Amino acid sequence: MHTMMAHVIPPLRTRFIAAVFTFIALWGCALSITRYSIPEEMEEGSFVANLATDLGLDVRSLVQRSAKLDVIHSKNYLDINKETGELLIREKIDRESICMTKTTSCFLKMDVILENPIRIFNIELEIMDINDNAPVFRRRTMHLDISEATPPGERFSLTNAVDADVGANSIKTYYLSESKYFNIDIQTGSDGSKYVDLVLNGHLDREEHAVHNLILTAVDGGVPPRSGTASIVINVLDINDNAPLFSQPVFSLNVSENSAAGTVVMTLNATDLDEGTNAQLIYSYTLYTSEKTQELFSLDPNSGEIKVKGVIDYEESQSFEMHIQAQDGGANPKSGHCKVTVFVTDLNDNYPEVTIKSVKSALTEDVSVGTLIAVVSVSDRDSGDNGKVELTLNGQEYLPFLLNKSSDGYFELLVSKPLDREIISKYDITLRVTDKGSPPLSENETITLEILDVNDNAPAFSQSFYTIHVVENNQPGALLTSLSAFDPDLNENQYLVYFIMEKVIVNTSMSMLFSINPENGDLYALKTFDYEREREFLFHIEARDSGVPPLSSNVTVHIIILDQNDNTPLIVSPWRAQGSVVEEVIPRSTDKGHLITKVIAIDADSEQNARVTYQLLQISDTTLFSLDQYNGEIRTTRMFSYRDPRQQRLVIVAKDNGDPALSATVTIKISTVEHVMSFSETTELPLEYDFFTDLNLYLVIGLGAVSFLLLITILVIIVLKCQKPKPKAMKMPPPNRNSVISRNSMISQRSSTIADSTLISSDAYWYSLFLAETRKGQVVVRQPIIPKGAGYFVSSIPRSIGPSETTDSRASTLEEPRRELP
């Protein structure tokens, strides 16, 4: 046991001795202090010092020995860059928040601690003040009450400003805004702070300037200097140094006799430039006012209001005098005086009279200007100005009437402007008679005048042009719209009758197509319209009143027929007899993409209802043929093989884009052979048959006529060239009159047809009319089939028609083909 202790004790003693020596070494190092000085408010990341260089340390040891910064009794504002050994600003430093007391020096103490072995360096960072704080007054507004009797030289203490900065950056001086009554006196305390007093320079007069507003400015000594301001509001206290004053020394006024008790004669208003009790006035009669006057008139001591108290009689006394004083409520009261003279005026106690004679109670609106309505007389029993009267019309500037003075006391009421019952149907004419008394008296008399109607307004439609859309296949008798007109007249002058203005287009009267209810203007269709034959109608409807004479107006109605999907697509190519199958023969060696045939269908409808697409309804081999849904082309998608049957059957459906859609089908039988025959099957017709249709005949005649005229022209030119020139020019022989007439007639007929008619057509129809297919160098022309119901349609709108014209258009002939194929 003792042996073990002997071995343990030496290690413990060794460690203790090492710790003691380490502490002594660290204490010795800590005794040396490194000081730095920086201004406050440096930006984050700013360089302070290089600690590694200043402390004699290796930069690499900062990381190895885990160097850290310990700030004593403060927030950590700095940081060490262990890679460079630089001391950097971590956060802005505000000197005023670190050193609360206003001391010149301000230090931030910290330790730099290194481990392995432990070593401590003392750092003191002096924070130097900058001028970052402006002077601030503890009270932004200072109020002072100074009596206007205060003598000049009086001093008043003011609240000082404070500045958080120290030294030269603290408050240096004060400034006062310009004033002829006040200045400031600046004092310096034992601690260097500045104090300021306000000094009165001159005599104050509250009545001249009741409030003085001054600005006190404190400026510090920084560069640049900062300043702070405070407002000084000085209220000048009043003394009783002004006597009451009336606006004028003598007042003269008039009072009518028999004025009621309590009638205000006048209100005296004396003014005192003082304030408070020094300006509170009391009114009273002086000894110079008679007792009789005081009995008839009362004086309010507070408001100065003079009222009638007794009965005033003009015949007893025509005037009164009152001597009145106003006294203020100051300690040493002051007073002012005035005289009031009241003149009594005679009373205008009789009202004027107005008498209506020979009056008319009703007039028609078409009476002429100057028509007499009534004779009026006026009178007044008073005398002088009180007996002079004036007669006027109330609102005369707005009325179509005037007064004409015919003799003394008599007036005529006349019509001055044209009357219009539709604007005003009744007038209440107020006659006002007023005398020239003071105050004037007046009397009113009212005449009621009724305006009778005449038929002076034509009916008016709400619109000048109506556009009505009607869907084709409508029911006969269907209501299209209701056309209503308005007539502001009365009774029979406003009863309207509607009818269609007669118009004939293509031997058809508008009254056979449309009907209108004569009483309410309801417009009906009398027949079923077909969009493919009739597109629109333009006509006029007239509204006529029942007045004498009657007045009327008309309106243009535009009927537009809208299309319905009521026509099934018609397959025109490849041609086939009714219900038969189209047969096509192609060689088996046909290449991929070869055009077998093209299905063409036409639809007599328009727009979307006429847009046709094609689909395969049945097909024997889906891999062998393709169909273009837009142009109907049937092509091979591959070459024929020995396994493919020699005959293929396709059923094509042509469908329009209407709602609901309509469709037609065609069956095509395709036969494959080793060699193609020179001519087509029975579906082809001789070429001569096709060229002699009506259209082809017209083309041949036209070409013949043009060729004949061209030949005659060439012959004439040749003859003229061959002949020798003669003194007189030869007269050219007239052209063949028959051919010219025939040609002009044909051109006129074509122009008339184009101008007056519009041909319903589609690209598919005309394409199918002259469809040419090239087969082994031979041209085969197929005969088109014109669908029933397709052809020309007649427009009911003439070529040059306006909203008020009724010109008939030239009719066009509906043409049908002469022959149909079986």
mmCIF file of N, CA and C in Angstrom, residues 295-406:
data_model
loop_
_atom_site.group_PDB
_atom_site.id
_atom_site.type_symbol
_atom_site.label_atom_id
_atom_site.label_comp_id
_atom_site.label_asym_id
_atom_site.label_seq_id
_atom_site.Cartn_x
_atom_site.Cartn_y
_atom_site.Cartn_z
ATOM 1 N N GLU A 295 -89.651 104.444 -22.825
ATOM 2 C CA GLU A 295 -90.886 103.662 -22.706
ATOM 3 C C GLU A 295 -91.243 102.978 -24.030
ATOM 4 N N LEU A 296 -90.910 103.615 -25.162
ATOM 5 C CA LEU A 296 -91.271 103.048 -26.465
ATOM 6 C C LEU A 296 -90.233 102.048 -26.990
ATOM 7 N N PHE A 297 -88.965 102.192 -26.575
ATOM 8 C CA PHE A 297 -87.903 101.328 -27.077
ATOM 9 C C PHE A 297 -87.136 100.716 -25.924
ATOM 10 N N SER A 298 -86.818 99.433 -26.048
ATOM 11 C CA SER A 298 -86.036 98.731 -25.033
ATOM 12 C C SER A 298 -84.621 98.493 -25.563
ATOM 13 N N LEU A 299 -83.631 98.490 -24.635
ATOM 14 C CA LEU A 299 -82.224 98.273 -24.992
ATOM 15 C C LEU A 299 -81.700 97.088 -24.208
ATOM 16 N N ASP A 300 -81.226 96.060 -24.903
ATOM 17 C CA ASP A 300 -80.644 94.888 -24.243
ATOM 18 C C ASP A 300 -79.236 95.246 -23.792
ATOM 19 N N PRO A 301 -78.934 95.143 -22.477
ATOM 20 C CA PRO A 301 -77.621 95.591 -21.982
ATOM 21 C C PRO A 301 -76.459 94.711 -22.478
ATOM 22 N N ASN A 302 -76.730 93.489 -22.813
ATOM 23 C CA ASN A 302 -75.653 92.575 -23.229
ATOM 24 C C ASN A 302 -75.427 92.577 -24.749
ATOM 25 N N SER A 303 -76.520 92.506 -25.533
ATOM 26 C CA SER A 303 -76.374 92.413 -26.987
ATOM 27 C C SER A 303 -76.452 93.755 -27.694
ATOM 28 N N GLY A 304 -76.955 94.814 -27.012
ATOM 29 C CA GLY A 304 -77.099 96.119 -27.644
ATOM 30 C C GLY A 304 -78.255 96.154 -28.619
ATOM 31 N N GLU A 305 -79.222 95.223 -28.514
ATOM 32 C CA GLU A 305 -80.346 95.160 -29.444
ATOM 33 C C GLU A 305 -81.436 96.126 -28.977
ATOM 34 N N ILE A 306 -81.907 96.964 -29.937
ATOM 35 C CA ILE A 306 -82.976 97.919 -29.648
ATOM 36 C C ILE A 306 -84.251 97.379 -30.266
ATOM 37 N N LYS A 307 -85.325 97.248 -29.437
ATOM 38 C CA LYS A 307 -86.599 96.704 -29.901
ATOM 39 C C LYS A 307 -87.727 97.685 -29.596
ATOM 40 N N VAL A 308 -88.817 97.487 -30.363
ATOM 41 C CA VAL A 308 -90.032 98.279 -30.114
ATOM 42 C C VAL A 308 -90.719 97.705 -28.878
ATOM 43 N N LYS A 309 -91.040 98.616 -27.935
ATOM 44 C CA LYS A 309 -91.692 98.159 -26.705
ATOM 45 C C LYS A 309 -93.123 98.666 -26.593
ATOM 46 N N GLY A 310 -93.384 99.852 -27.127
ATOM 47 C CA GLY A 310 -94.734 100.418 -27.075
ATOM 48 C C GLY A 310 -95.303 100.612 -28.466
ATOM 49 N N VAL A 311 -96.416 101.380 -28.543
ATOM 50 C CA VAL A 311 -97.101 101.652 -29.814
ATOM 51 C C VAL A 311 -96.543 102.937 -30.400
ATOM 52 N N ILE A 312 -96.076 102.828 -31.635
ATOM 53 C CA ILE A 312 -95.490 103.978 -32.317
ATOM 54 C C ILE A 312 -96.536 104.551 -33.261
ATOM 55 N N ASP A 313 -96.787 105.840 -33.113
ATOM 56 C CA ASP A 313 -97.795 106.524 -33.914
ATOM 57 C C ASP A 313 -97.126 107.665 -34.670
ATOM 58 N N TYR A 314 -97.241 107.629 -35.998
ATOM 59 C CA TYR A 314 -96.581 108.644 -36.832
ATOM 60 C C TYR A 314 -97.169 110.027 -36.586
ATOM 61 N N GLU A 315 -98.524 110.075 -36.356
ATOM 62 C CA GLU A 315 -99.194 111.372 -36.163
ATOM 63 C C GLU A 315 -98.804 112.004 -34.823
ATOM 64 N N GLU A 316 -98.371 111.225 -33.854
ATOM 65 C CA GLU A 316 -97.988 111.757 -32.533
ATOM 66 C C GLU A 316 -96.529 112.202 -32.519
ATOM 67 N N SER A 317 -95.634 111.428 -33.088
ATOM 68 C CA SER A 317 -94.217 111.783 -33.099
ATOM 69 C C SER A 317 -93.568 111.164 -34.327
ATOM 70 N N GLN A 318 -92.804 112.012 -35.025
ATOM 71 C CA GLN A 318 -92.195 111.541 -36.270
ATOM 72 C C GLN A 318 -90.749 111.064 -36.101
ATOM 73 N N SER A 319 -90.131 111.359 -34.907
ATOM 74 C CA SER A 319 -88.748 110.912 -34.700
ATOM 75 C C SER A 319 -88.465 110.785 -33.213
ATOM 76 N N PHE A 320 -87.388 110.006 -32.886
ATOM 77 C CA PHE A 320 -86.943 109.808 -31.493
ATOM 78 C C PHE A 320 -85.417 109.795 -31.480
ATOM 79 N N GLU A 321 -84.834 110.291 -30.354
ATOM 80 C CA GLU A 321 -83.382 110.290 -30.171
ATOM 81 C C GLU A 321 -83.023 109.483 -28.938
ATOM 82 N N MET A 322 -81.998 108.640 -29.083
ATOM 83 C CA MET A 322 -81.513 107.815 -27.965
ATOM 84 C C MET A 322 -80.016 108.021 -27.829
ATOM 85 N N HIS A 323 -79.537 108.346 -26.595
ATOM 86 C CA HIS A 323 -78.109 108.485 -26.296
ATOM 87 C C HIS A 323 -77.690 107.239 -25.526
ATOM 88 N N ILE A 324 -76.735 106.500 -26.062
ATOM 89 C CA ILE A 324 -76.383 105.181 -25.520
ATOM 90 C C ILE A 324 -74.885 105.142 -25.288
ATOM 91 N N GLN A 325 -74.497 104.494 -24.146
ATOM 92 C CA GLN A 325 -73.088 104.292 -23.856
ATOM 93 C C GLN A 325 -72.795 102.801 -23.734
ATOM 94 N N ALA A 326 -71.524 102.399 -24.074
ATOM 95 C CA ALA A 326 -71.045 101.024 -23.912
ATOM 96 C C ALA A 326 -69.850 101.066 -22.988
ATOM 97 N N GLN A 327 -69.901 100.307 -21.847
ATOM 98 C CA GLN A 327 -68.851 100.321 -20.822
ATOM 99 C C GLN A 327 -68.269 98.925 -20.676
ATOM 100 N N ASP A 328 -66.895 98.834 -20.644
ATOM 101 C CA ASP A 328 -66.265 97.503 -20.515
ATOM 102 C C ASP A 328 -66.229 97.089 -19.062
ATOM 103 N N GLY A 329 -65.727 95.827 -18.826
ATOM 104 C CA GLY A 329 -65.725 95.269 -17.465
ATOM 105 C C GLY A 329 -64.362 95.243 -16.836
ATOM 106 N N GLY A 330 -63.456 96.115 -17.230
ATOM 107 C CA GLY A 330 -62.129 96.134 -16.637
ATOM 108 C C GLY A 330 -62.144 96.670 -15.218
ATOM 109 N N ALA A 331 -60.950 96.526 -14.545
ATOM 110 C CA ALA A 331 -60.833 97.040 -13.163
ATOM 111 C C ALA A 331 -61.048 98.538 -13.146
ATOM 112 N N ASN A 332 -60.502 99.212 -14.112
ATOM 113 C CA ASN A 332 -60.772 100.641 -14.308
ATOM 114 C C ASN A 332 -61.559 100.765 -15.598
ATOM 115 N N PRO A 333 -62.909 100.678 -15.523
ATOM 116 C CA PRO A 333 -63.717 100.591 -16.755
ATOM 117 C C PRO A 333 -63.598 101.833 -17.624
ATOM 118 N N LYS A 334 -63.676 101.571 -18.924
ATOM 119 C CA LYS A 334 -63.682 102.629 -19.921
ATOM 120 C C LYS A 334 -64.988 102.530 -20.693
ATOM 121 N N SER A 335 -65.450 103.630 -21.302
ATOM 122 C CA SER A 335 -66.750 103.661 -21.980
ATOM 123 C C SER A 335 -66.661 104.437 -23.283
ATOM 124 N N GLY A 336 -67.653 104.143 -24.212
ATOM 125 C CA GLY A 336 -67.811 104.845 -25.471
ATOM 126 C C GLY A 336 -69.270 105.236 -25.655
ATOM 127 N N HIS A 337 -69.560 106.290 -26.486
ATOM 128 C CA HIS A 337 -70.916 106.819 -26.610
ATOM 129 C C HIS A 337 -71.297 106.964 -28.076
ATOM 130 N N CYS A 338 -72.652 106.894 -28.327
ATOM 131 C CA CYS A 338 -73.195 107.157 -29.654
ATOM 132 C C CYS A 338 -74.625 107.675 -29.506
ATOM 133 N N LYS A 339 -75.170 108.227 -30.633
ATOM 134 C CA LYS A 339 -76.552 108.719 -30.654
ATOM 135 C C LYS A 339 -77.304 107.994 -31.767
ATOM 136 N N VAL A 340 -78.543 107.558 -31.450
ATOM 137 C CA VAL A 340 -79.390 106.844 -32.405
ATOM 138 C C VAL A 340 -80.639 107.693 -32.634
ATOM 139 N N THR A 341 -80.894 108.052 -33.928
ATOM 140 C CA THR A 341 -82.081 108.830 -34.289
ATOM 141 C C THR A 341 -83.002 107.921 -35.088
ATOM 142 N N VAL A 342 -84.266 107.761 -34.626
ATOM 143 C CA VAL A 342 -85.255 106.904 -35.267
ATOM 144 C C VAL A 342 -86.319 107.779 -35.904
ATOM 145 N N PHE A 343 -86.528 107.629 -37.241
ATOM 146 C CA PHE A 343 -87.577 108.358 -37.959
ATOM 147 C C PHE A 343 -88.733 107.409 -38.220
ATOM 148 N N VAL A 344 -89.942 107.854 -37.927
ATOM 149 C CA VAL A 344 -91.155 107.051 -38.121
ATOM 150 C C VAL A 344 -91.702 107.333 -39.518
ATOM 151 N N THR A 345 -91.975 106.275 -40.271
ATOM 152 C CA THR A 345 -92.520 106.401 -41.633
ATOM 153 C C THR A 345 -93.969 105.948 -41.657
ATOM 154 N N ASP A 346 -94.692 106.542 -42.620
ATOM 155 C CA ASP A 346 -96.112 106.220 -42.759
ATOM 156 C C ASP A 346 -96.250 104.773 -43.222
ATOM 157 N N LEU A 347 -97.278 104.073 -42.783
ATOM 158 C CA LEU A 347 -97.468 102.654 -43.066
ATOM 159 C C LEU A 347 -98.277 102.447 -44.338
ATOM 160 N N ASN A 348 -97.829 101.559 -45.182
ATOM 161 C CA ASN A 348 -98.566 101.153 -46.387
ATOM 162 C C ASN A 348 -99.480 99.993 -45.995
ATOM 163 N N ASP A 349 -100.744 100.323 -45.661
ATOM 164 C CA ASP A 349 -101.624 99.317 -45.075
ATOM 165 C C ASP A 349 -102.765 98.898 -45.991
ATOM 166 N N ASN A 350 -102.689 99.175 -47.300
ATOM 167 C CA ASN A 350 -103.711 98.743 -48.257
ATOM 168 C C ASN A 350 -103.050 97.927 -49.381
ATOM 169 N N TYR A 351 -103.617 96.748 -49.646
ATOM 170 C CA TYR A 351 -103.078 95.864 -50.685
ATOM 171 C C TYR A 351 -103.628 96.254 -52.054
ATOM 172 N N PRO A 352 -102.828 96.164 -53.117
ATOM 173 C CA PRO A 352 -103.342 96.442 -54.461
ATOM 174 C C PRO A 352 -104.318 95.345 -54.892
ATOM 175 N N GLU A 353 -105.180 95.669 -55.895
ATOM 176 C CA GLU A 353 -106.190 94.728 -56.372
ATOM 177 C C GLU A 353 -106.002 94.495 -57.870
ATOM 178 N N VAL A 354 -106.306 93.252 -58.327
ATOM 179 C CA VAL A 354 -106.249 92.890 -59.733
ATOM 180 C C VAL A 354 -107.571 92.244 -60.112
ATOM 181 N N THR A 355 -108.127 92.650 -61.309
ATOM 182 C CA THR A 355 -109.416 92.138 -61.772
ATOM 183 C C THR A 355 -109.247 91.575 -63.171
ATOM 184 N N ILE A 356 -109.727 90.302 -63.381
ATOM 185 C CA ILE A 356 -109.624 89.636 -64.672
ATOM 186 C C ILE A 356 -110.938 89.841 -65.430
ATOM 187 N N LYS A 357 -110.822 90.305 -66.702
ATOM 188 C CA LYS A 357 -112.009 90.519 -67.532
ATOM 189 C C LYS A 357 -111.779 89.868 -68.891
ATOM 190 N N SER A 358 -112.852 89.358 -69.467
ATOM 191 C CA SER A 358 -112.828 88.801 -70.822
ATOM 192 C C SER A 358 -111.678 87.796 -70.983
ATOM 193 N N VAL A 359 -111.760 86.663 -70.247
ATOM 194 C CA VAL A 359 -110.690 85.676 -70.253
ATOM 195 C C VAL A 359 -111.087 84.464 -71.104
ATOM 196 N N LYS A 360 -110.109 83.839 -71.787
ATOM 197 C CA LYS A 360 -110.301 82.590 -72.537
ATOM 198 C C LYS A 360 -109.642 81.451 -71.759
ATOM 199 N N SER A 361 -110.381 80.359 -71.609
ATOM 200 C CA SER A 361 -109.872 79.233 -70.812
ATOM 201 C C SER A 361 -109.149 78.198 -71.661
ATOM 202 N N ALA A 362 -109.307 78.234 -72.998
ATOM 203 C CA ALA A 362 -108.661 77.234 -73.861
ATOM 204 C C ALA A 362 -108.296 77.865 -75.199
ATOM 205 N N LEU A 363 -107.163 77.406 -75.786
ATOM 206 C CA LEU A 363 -106.694 77.829 -77.097
ATOM 207 C C LEU A 363 -106.112 76.625 -77.822
ATOM 208 N N THR A 364 -106.276 76.593 -79.136
ATOM 209 C CA THR A 364 -105.614 75.538 -79.914
ATOM 210 C C THR A 364 -104.141 75.896 -80.072
ATOM 211 N N GLU A 365 -103.312 74.836 -80.232
ATOM 212 C CA GLU A 365 -101.870 75.067 -80.251
ATOM 213 C C GLU A 365 -101.392 75.778 -81.515
ATOM 214 N N ASP A 366 -102.254 75.908 -82.521
ATOM 215 C CA ASP A 366 -101.816 76.554 -83.757
ATOM 216 C C ASP A 366 -102.276 78.009 -83.866
ATOM 217 N N VAL A 367 -102.697 78.638 -82.727
ATOM 218 C CA VAL A 367 -103.131 80.030 -82.772
ATOM 219 C C VAL A 367 -101.937 80.909 -83.120
ATOM 220 N N SER A 368 -102.194 82.043 -83.703
ATOM 221 C CA SER A 368 -101.131 82.949 -84.128
ATOM 222 C C SER A 368 -100.623 83.773 -82.949
ATOM 223 N N VAL A 369 -99.391 84.254 -83.095
ATOM 224 C CA VAL A 369 -98.803 85.121 -82.073
ATOM 225 C C VAL A 369 -99.583 86.435 -82.038
ATOM 226 N N GLY A 370 -99.855 86.911 -80.821
ATOM 227 C CA GLY A 370 -100.618 88.145 -80.645
ATOM 228 C C GLY A 370 -102.075 87.903 -80.303
ATOM 229 N N THR A 371 -102.500 86.632 -80.210
ATOM 230 C CA THR A 371 -103.894 86.332 -79.866
ATOM 231 C C THR A 371 -104.195 86.806 -78.442
ATOM 232 N N LEU A 372 -105.344 87.468 -78.245
ATOM 233 C CA LEU A 372 -105.738 87.988 -76.941
ATOM 234 C C LEU A 372 -106.263 86.854 -76.067
ATOM 235 N N ILE A 373 -105.761 86.804 -74.824
ATOM 236 C CA ILE A 373 -106.219 85.786 -73.870
ATOM 237 C C ILE A 373 -107.150 86.403 -72.832
ATOM 238 N N ALA A 374 -106.755 87.550 -72.255
ATOM 239 C CA ALA A 374 -107.581 88.171 -71.215
ATOM 240 C C ALA A 374 -107.256 89.659 -71.130
ATOM 241 N N VAL A 375 -108.206 90.428 -70.505
ATOM 242 C CA VAL A 375 -108.016 91.846 -70.199
ATOM 243 C C VAL A 375 -107.979 91.968 -68.684
ATOM 244 N N VAL A 376 -106.929 92.665 -68.145
ATOM 245 C CA VAL A 376 -106.702 92.739 -66.701
ATOM 246 C C VAL A 376 -106.658 94.215 -66.297
ATOM 247 N N SER A 377 -107.312 94.518 -65.154
ATOM 248 C CA SER A 377 -107.259 95.879 -64.587
ATOM 249 C C SER A 377 -106.671 95.818 -63.190
ATOM 250 N N VAL A 378 -105.912 96.871 -62.761
ATOM 251 C CA VAL A 378 -105.281 96.912 -61.443
ATOM 252 C C VAL A 378 -105.599 98.257 -60.785
ATOM 253 N N SER A 379 -105.576 98.264 -59.393
ATOM 254 C CA SER A 379 -105.858 99.500 -58.634
ATOM 255 C C SER A 379 -105.303 99.349 -57.225
ATOM 256 N N ASP A 380 -105.112 100.528 -56.492
ATOM 257 C CA ASP A 380 -104.644 100.551 -55.100
ATOM 258 C C ASP A 380 -105.239 101.790 -54.441
ATOM 259 N N ARG A 381 -105.817 101.629 -53.250
ATOM 260 C CA ARG A 381 -106.500 102.731 -52.574
ATOM 261 C C ARG A 381 -105.542 103.650 -51.848
ATOM 262 N N ASP A 382 -104.256 103.253 -51.683
ATOM 263 C CA ASP A 382 -103.290 104.135 -51.029
ATOM 264 C C ASP A 382 -102.944 105.301 -51.950
ATOM 265 N N SER A 383 -102.211 106.259 -51.398
ATOM 266 C CA SER A 383 -101.812 107.443 -52.168
ATOM 267 C C SER A 383 -100.298 107.522 -52.197
ATOM 268 N N GLY A 384 -99.781 108.401 -53.054
ATOM 269 C CA GLY A 384 -98.332 108.552 -53.174
ATOM 270 C C GLY A 384 -97.720 107.297 -53.779
ATOM 271 N N ASP A 385 -96.480 107.034 -53.338
ATOM 272 C CA ASP A 385 -95.822 105.822 -53.835
ATOM 273 C C ASP A 385 -96.552 104.564 -53.406
ATOM 274 N N ASN A 386 -97.231 104.618 -52.269
ATOM 275 C CA ASN A 386 -97.969 103.434 -51.813
ATOM 276 C C ASN A 386 -99.138 103.096 -52.724
ATOM 277 N N GLY A 387 -99.586 104.067 -53.560
ATOM 278 C CA GLY A 387 -100.706 103.819 -54.463
ATOM 279 C C GLY A 387 -100.268 103.497 -55.878
ATOM 280 N N LYS A 388 -98.973 103.585 -56.190
ATOM 281 C CA LYS A 388 -98.470 103.241 -57.516
ATOM 282 C C LYS A 388 -98.238 101.737 -57.598
ATOM 283 N N VAL A 389 -98.790 101.110 -58.643
ATOM 284 C CA VAL A 389 -98.721 99.646 -58.737
ATOM 285 C C VAL A 389 -98.015 99.238 -60.043
ATOM 286 N N GLU A 390 -97.523 97.999 -60.020
ATOM 287 C CA GLU A 390 -96.850 97.419 -61.180
ATOM 288 C C GLU A 390 -97.360 95.993 -61.356
ATOM 289 N N LEU A 391 -97.760 95.619 -62.607
ATOM 290 C CA LEU A 391 -98.297 94.292 -62.906
ATOM 291 C C LEU A 391 -97.240 93.491 -63.667
ATOM 292 N N THR A 392 -96.952 92.284 -63.206
ATOM 293 C CA THR A 392 -95.942 91.420 -63.838
ATOM 294 C C THR A 392 -96.469 89.993 -63.953
ATOM 295 N N LEU A 393 -95.816 89.232 -64.840
ATOM 296 C CA LEU A 393 -96.092 87.796 -64.992
ATOM 297 C C LEU A 393 -95.018 87.011 -64.266
ATOM 298 N N ASN A 394 -95.396 86.103 -63.394
ATOM 299 C CA ASN A 394 -94.411 85.259 -62.724
ATOM 300 C C ASN A 394 -93.793 84.300 -63.741
ATOM 301 N N GLY A 395 -92.455 84.303 -63.835
ATOM 302 C CA GLY A 395 -91.764 83.433 -64.785
ATOM 303 C C GLY A 395 -92.008 83.812 -66.231
ATOM 304 N N GLN A 396 -92.110 85.112 -66.520
ATOM 305 C CA GLN A 396 -92.437 85.562 -67.879
ATOM 306 C C GLN A 396 -91.380 85.134 -68.892
ATOM 307 N N GLU A 397 -90.089 85.010 -68.448
ATOM 308 C CA GLU A 397 -89.038 84.639 -69.386
ATOM 309 C C GLU A 397 -89.198 83.201 -69.882
ATOM 310 N N TYR A 398 -89.983 82.374 -69.167
ATOM 311 C CA TYR A 398 -90.196 80.992 -69.580
ATOM 312 C C TYR A 398 -91.571 80.758 -70.210
ATOM 313 N N LEU A 399 -92.449 81.772 -70.202
ATOM 314 C CA LEU A 399 -93.808 81.603 -70.701
ATOM 315 C C LEU A 399 -93.962 82.241 -72.080
ATOM 316 N N PRO A 400 -94.806 81.650 -72.933
ATOM 317 C CA PRO A 400 -95.039 82.224 -74.267
ATOM 318 C C PRO A 400 -96.132 83.291 -74.242
ATOM 319 N N PHE A 401 -96.144 84.133 -73.192
ATOM 320 C CA PHE A 401 -97.171 85.162 -73.044
ATOM 321 C C PHE A 401 -96.496 86.473 -72.638
ATOM 322 N N LEU A 402 -97.238 87.586 -72.857
ATOM 323 C CA LEU A 402 -96.741 88.902 -72.420
ATOM 324 C C LEU A 402 -97.926 89.786 -72.064
ATOM 325 N N LEU A 403 -97.598 90.843 -71.281
ATOM 326 C CA LEU A 403 -98.600 91.849 -70.884
ATOM 327 C C LEU A 403 -98.361 93.119 -71.681
ATOM 328 N N ASN A 404 -99.438 93.629 -72.255
ATOM 329 C CA ASN A 404 -99.366 94.863 -73.039
ATOM 330 C C ASN A 404 -100.308 95.890 -72.405
ATOM 331 N N LYS A 405 -99.716 97.037 -71.985
ATOM 332 C CA LYS A 405 -100.528 98.062 -71.339
ATOM 333 C C LYS A 405 -101.347 98.792 -72.398
ATOM 334 N N SER A 406 -102.656 98.682 -72.262
ATOM 335 C CA SER A 406 -103.550 99.287 -73.258
ATOM 336 C C SER A 406 -103.964 100.695 -72.862
#
